XYZ file of C-alpha atoms in Angstrom:
388
model
C 0.000 0.000 0.000
C 1.430 3.351 -1.030
C 0.430 6.173 1.275
C 1.001 9.557 -0.290
C 0.997 12.768 1.691
C -0.778 14.399 -1.257
C -3.581 11.808 -0.962
C -5.598 14.092 1.284
C -5.522 17.028 -1.128
C -6.430 14.696 -4.002
C -9.472 13.474 -2.085
C -10.428 17.064 -1.319
C -10.347 17.885 -5.038
C -12.491 14.825 -5.748
C -15.039 15.819 -3.153
C -15.186 19.302 -4.606
C -16.867 17.847 -7.693
C -19.920 16.553 -5.804
C -22.762 18.544 -7.340
C -20.756 21.650 -6.520
C -22.455 23.866 -9.047
C -24.708 26.487 -7.556
C -28.084 24.909 -6.914
C -31.286 26.762 -7.739
C -33.435 27.792 -4.809
C -35.685 24.980 -3.621
C -39.416 25.189 -3.362
C -40.487 23.701 -0.043
C -44.013 22.753 0.963
C -45.768 20.621 3.547
C -49.017 18.779 4.130
C -50.653 17.235 7.183
C -53.196 14.459 6.681
C -55.304 12.206 8.813
C -54.755 8.580 7.892
C -57.848 6.503 8.642
C -57.861 2.733 8.918
C -61.104 0.799 8.546
C -61.492 -2.972 8.951
C -63.769 -4.120 6.126
C -64.509 -7.605 7.529
C -63.896 -9.376 10.854
C -60.970 -11.713 11.212
C -60.680 -14.950 13.214
C -59.771 -14.236 16.819
C -56.629 -16.343 16.506
C -55.315 -14.226 13.634
C -52.734 -11.706 14.767
C -52.117 -8.525 12.774
C -50.269 -9.788 9.738
C -50.074 -9.009 6.055
C -53.165 -11.189 5.606
C -55.245 -9.181 8.082
C -53.996 -5.929 6.555
C -55.650 -6.927 3.281
C -58.964 -6.278 4.992
C -58.014 -2.776 6.138
C -58.945 0.113 3.871
C -56.964 3.336 4.001
C -58.039 6.905 3.324
C -56.239 10.255 3.444
C -58.006 13.462 4.450
C -56.253 16.822 4.317
C -55.950 18.761 7.561
C -53.538 21.525 6.578
C -51.183 22.327 3.705
C -49.478 25.216 1.958
C -49.949 23.552 -1.445
C -52.447 24.875 -3.959
C -55.650 22.860 -4.326
C -54.589 21.370 -7.656
C -51.083 20.505 -6.492
C -52.319 19.066 -3.195
C -54.744 16.748 -4.994
C -51.926 15.581 -7.263
C -49.670 14.952 -4.284
C -52.363 13.188 -2.251
C -53.164 10.859 -5.126
C -49.512 9.915 -5.433
C -49.097 9.453 -1.685
C -52.227 7.305 -1.360
C -51.098 4.980 -4.135
C -47.573 4.757 -2.762
C -48.276 4.503 0.960
C -47.917 0.814 1.877
C -50.433 -0.720 4.232
C -47.586 -2.244 6.221
C -46.443 1.242 7.176
C -49.157 1.351 9.862
C -46.752 -0.778 11.902
C -43.787 1.524 11.421
C -42.883 4.837 13.014
C -39.876 5.254 10.733
C -39.958 8.141 8.304
C -39.632 7.366 4.607
C -38.444 9.314 1.577
C -39.832 9.038 -1.920
C -39.917 10.988 -5.187
C -42.616 12.027 -7.599
C -43.152 14.293 -10.586
C -45.095 17.448 -9.730
C -46.196 19.789 -12.506
C -45.741 23.022 -10.563
C -42.188 22.000 -9.595
C -41.148 21.655 -13.269
C -39.390 18.414 -12.457
C -39.024 15.763 -9.762
C -39.708 16.437 -6.116
C -38.615 14.553 -3.036
C -40.775 14.194 -0.003
C -40.349 12.822 3.497
C -43.368 11.411 5.304
C -43.862 9.973 8.761
C -46.848 8.486 10.527
C -47.923 9.664 13.956
C -50.209 7.068 15.459
C -52.931 7.830 17.939
C -53.609 4.082 18.310
C -50.949 1.455 17.689
C -52.502 -1.570 15.998
C -49.632 -3.830 16.981
C -50.569 -3.333 20.657
C -53.920 -5.045 20.099
C -55.268 -8.224 18.622
C -57.841 -8.329 15.842
C -60.779 -8.560 18.229
C -59.694 -5.269 19.813
C -59.480 -3.683 16.366
C -62.971 -4.917 15.492
C -64.539 -3.445 18.649
C -62.654 -0.151 18.460
C -63.736 2.765 16.257
C -61.667 3.397 13.114
C -58.169 4.404 14.128
C -57.168 7.975 13.295
C -53.495 8.435 12.543
C -51.634 11.417 11.126
C -49.170 11.749 8.274
C -46.652 14.578 8.158
C -45.351 15.232 4.627
C -42.399 17.509 3.906
C -41.925 18.241 0.199
C -38.898 19.722 -1.545
C -38.207 20.451 -5.221
C -34.809 18.734 -5.271
C -33.606 15.840 -7.387
C -31.529 14.224 -4.642
C -30.069 14.805 -1.211
C -33.075 14.960 1.100
C -32.187 11.494 2.421
C -28.998 12.986 3.887
C -31.137 14.947 6.354
C -33.148 11.949 7.549
C -32.023 12.313 11.177
C -32.929 16.003 11.237
C -36.358 15.323 9.745
C -37.028 12.448 12.142
C -36.138 14.734 15.050
C -38.425 17.426 13.639
C -41.369 15.024 13.449
C -40.666 13.850 16.996
C -40.906 17.506 18.030
C -44.347 17.762 16.407
C -45.670 14.460 17.753
C -46.619 15.568 21.317
C -48.269 18.727 19.949
C -50.453 16.685 17.583
C -51.260 13.994 20.141
C -52.078 16.498 22.884
C -54.451 18.466 20.663
C -55.395 16.222 17.715
C -56.372 18.360 14.718
C -59.483 17.526 12.726
C -60.985 18.662 9.429
C -63.357 20.932 11.372
C -60.686 22.511 13.586
C -57.895 24.965 12.864
C -54.306 23.817 13.212
C -52.600 25.667 16.049
C -50.454 28.634 15.064
C -47.415 27.031 16.737
C -47.783 23.836 14.710
C -48.332 25.817 11.502
C -45.262 27.958 12.164
C -43.083 24.899 12.708
C -44.348 23.242 9.534
C -43.716 26.405 7.520
C -40.116 26.542 8.791
C -39.203 22.870 8.342
C -36.705 23.482 5.522
C -35.264 26.655 7.047
C -34.567 25.004 10.410
C -33.668 21.439 9.423
C -31.803 21.841 6.119
C -30.652 25.410 5.559
C -28.863 25.644 8.910
C -25.742 24.275 7.212
C -25.727 27.028 4.606
C -26.209 29.786 7.170
C -23.495 28.363 9.402
C -20.937 28.185 6.582
C -21.862 31.651 5.277
C -21.468 33.344 8.661
C -18.661 31.291 10.204
C -16.424 30.716 7.169
C -13.326 32.427 8.696
C -13.312 29.903 11.557
C -14.795 26.880 9.792
C -11.726 24.682 10.435
C -11.956 25.400 14.167
C -15.685 24.659 14.100
C -15.073 21.249 12.514
C -12.391 20.541 15.112
C -14.587 21.290 18.151
C -17.418 19.320 16.518
C -15.222 16.215 16.398
C -13.880 16.713 19.920
C -17.278 17.618 21.365
C -15.814 20.197 23.736
C -17.712 23.328 22.705
C -19.798 25.645 24.868
C -21.930 28.069 22.855
C -22.876 31.467 24.261
C -23.954 34.790 22.780
C -26.811 37.007 21.719
C -27.649 35.753 18.220
C -30.075 32.944 19.040
C -30.545 31.830 15.424
C -26.816 31.472 14.755
C -26.343 29.726 18.114
C -28.973 27.155 17.116
C -27.387 26.760 13.663
C -23.920 26.174 15.151
C -25.319 23.664 17.629
C -26.961 21.720 14.788
C -23.804 21.966 12.676
C -21.813 20.426 15.535
C -24.422 17.680 15.980
C -24.231 16.791 12.284
C -20.399 16.738 12.273
C -19.682 14.966 15.548
C -18.218 11.491 15.924
C -18.671 11.347 19.679
C -20.138 7.846 19.515
C -16.967 6.526 17.833
C -14.159 8.691 19.204
C -13.387 8.862 22.902
C -11.912 11.993 24.452
C -11.594 13.154 28.063
C -14.564 15.030 29.461
C -14.699 18.671 28.262
C -13.162 21.040 30.794
C -10.480 18.595 31.989
C -6.757 19.229 31.622
C -6.550 17.053 28.495
C -9.635 18.471 26.790
C -9.982 22.174 27.431
C -13.472 23.442 26.793
C -13.784 25.797 23.821
C -16.184 28.688 24.322
C -17.823 29.900 21.113
C -19.064 33.467 21.504
C -21.811 34.184 18.968
C -22.693 37.732 17.894
C -24.640 39.169 14.940
C -21.315 39.682 13.133
C -20.189 36.058 13.466
C -18.484 33.966 16.107
C -15.186 33.936 18.001
C -13.414 31.108 19.816
C -11.810 31.235 23.254
C -8.792 29.473 21.737
C -7.903 28.108 18.323
C -6.887 24.528 17.708
C -7.017 22.545 14.482
C -4.729 20.924 11.911
C -4.148 20.825 8.160
C -6.732 18.048 7.941
C -9.496 20.368 9.192
C -8.270 23.287 7.070
C -8.490 21.102 3.950
C -12.025 20.011 4.740
C -13.056 23.588 5.525
C -11.939 24.448 1.992
C -14.165 21.649 0.664
C -17.169 23.211 2.383
C -16.208 26.608 0.978
C -15.571 25.358 -2.547
C -18.864 26.893 -3.716
C -17.988 30.244 -2.207
C -18.820 31.570 1.234
C -22.057 33.206 0.072
C -23.350 30.552 -2.339
C -23.800 27.272 -0.521
C -25.960 24.274 -1.378
C -27.029 22.498 1.842
C -27.163 19.123 0.087
C -23.574 19.500 -1.107
C -22.495 20.614 2.367
C -24.205 17.663 4.040
C -22.591 15.191 1.635
C -19.190 16.792 2.218
C -19.636 16.530 6.003
C -20.568 12.852 5.691
C -17.407 12.275 3.629
C -15.388 14.222 6.201
C -16.616 11.896 8.943
C -15.972 8.840 6.779
C -12.375 9.943 6.179
C -11.775 10.265 9.925
C -13.197 6.784 10.503
C -10.958 5.352 7.762
C -7.897 6.975 9.358
C -8.846 5.682 12.809
C -9.186 2.122 11.520
C -5.928 2.308 9.564
C -4.081 3.691 12.596
C -5.475 0.958 14.859
C -4.303 -1.746 12.467
C -0.778 -0.321 12.374
C -0.737 0.037 16.174
C -1.686 -3.605 16.571
C 1.239 -4.679 14.401
C 3.548 -2.216 16.155
C 3.135 -4.059 19.452
C 5.484 -6.772 18.152
C 7.374 -4.980 15.370
C 9.560 -1.893 15.851
C 9.457 -1.094 12.144
C 5.652 -0.945 12.315
C 6.057 1.513 15.183
C 8.049 3.753 12.857
C 5.372 3.340 10.188
C 2.739 4.389 12.720
C 4.627 7.644 13.227
C 4.918 8.192 9.475
C 1.199 7.563 9.071
C 0.439 10.191 11.708
C 2.624 12.689 9.841
C 1.042 11.957 6.475
C -2.645 11.942 7.422
C -2.616 15.546 8.655
C -4.639 14.621 11.718
C -2.043 12.790 13.798
C -2.442 14.665 17.068
C -6.161 13.960 17.300
C -5.733 10.275 16.369
C -3.116 9.759 19.082
C -5.215 11.572 21.670
C -8.270 9.478 20.807
C -6.308 6.202 20.826
C -4.685 6.955 24.193
C -7.986 7.804 25.847
C -9.709 4.749 24.366
C -6.908 2.410 25.462
C -6.921 3.888 28.972
C -10.697 3.730 29.414
C -10.881 0.161 28.056
C -7.906 -1.078 30.089
C -5.801 -1.733 27.001
C -2.943 -4.211 27.043
C 0.412 -3.012 28.474
C 2.030 -3.423 25.054
C -0.537 -1.194 23.298
C -0.252 1.453 26.005
C 3.545 1.307 25.710
C 3.363 1.847 21.931
C 1.066 4.845 22.361
C 3.291 6.298 25.075
C 6.312 6.101 22.753
C 4.357 7.795 19.947
C 3.115 10.488 22.287
C 6.589 11.265 23.542
C 8.195 11.223 20.103
C 5.556 13.458 18.519
C 5.774 15.838 21.481
C 9.492 16.293 20.849
C 9.549 16.155 17.045
C 6.070 17.218 15.952
C 4.374 15.912 12.824
C 6.797 16.624 10.017
C 5.715 16.620 6.373
C 6.095 13.306 4.584
C 5.739 13.188 0.798
C 5.537 9.468 0.114
C 5.538 6.458 2.414
C 5.707 2.800 1.362
C 3.588 0.620 3.655
């Protein structure tokens, strides 16, 4: 395996080609439906809810609230009704699909999620027969994009979870008016759950490398007066973090000083700066469209690739460390790898903390101690080409 120090910059150039042209503004709409289930014929008492029993359940969609025009809403509802699988009444997972919509002048993507007032899988068929028709709700979030909405699945799932208690506490009906709070949240779904990346990059571009660094380390404390930018930065950090995979000391300890991000209407400042060439390169990827022309779908894909690259480096470093426990030449290669990847300091710090917390073997701790000491004295010098 040939590891080239220019590999990182080559990958950055490759990532810069991901749909990096300026994207047209998206049209974003929403619709809220009631999803009624009606059992057309009784089932044997021994029959549990299965695909067979679902064949006797009829489904109907009734509009509760939408920002779509009447014609466009009817077109969307017809598509949704034909696509919505009966088996989805057993699932709380959101789904993403596409359709052609005339007013969008092309394909549209939409995310939909069921909110159940009565879970059928908690009852047997006799309970279903005695109960009145179940009323469930379907939240639909529609966007005039060809691809990329699936990248924001976690954000959209969290958004629907935010709406769920509001809908269940005060179930809307065709004869009632949707609360102003619920309507406001639905109107802002794209602004709050997708465009936060664009706003964050546009307003924090001078310190984007530092922002990526604190996102990975998870040691940021956000304060300030600009509430919108504070929320955007918090979501940016959530989308960029690898806290479930990388172990660091608790923020505020001697080995992981907490970084205070002060947010003002003019931007943000950091209590101290700390990053590496690795984070500077990836900041340039995010800025490759320009600081004032950013496509959130491109940014999200770039962040996912950024996280994937860190995971690849962690796994490669762990493999070399394992071999270095019994081979001094592999120990030297581990140091060269740290120099070449551009992110050596963070990899060592993560490996040391993980080995300590998991009671690593004495040999692995000894290897890491040698690397720590050597890099402390010699730094991470530039390496052009390394033969592994």
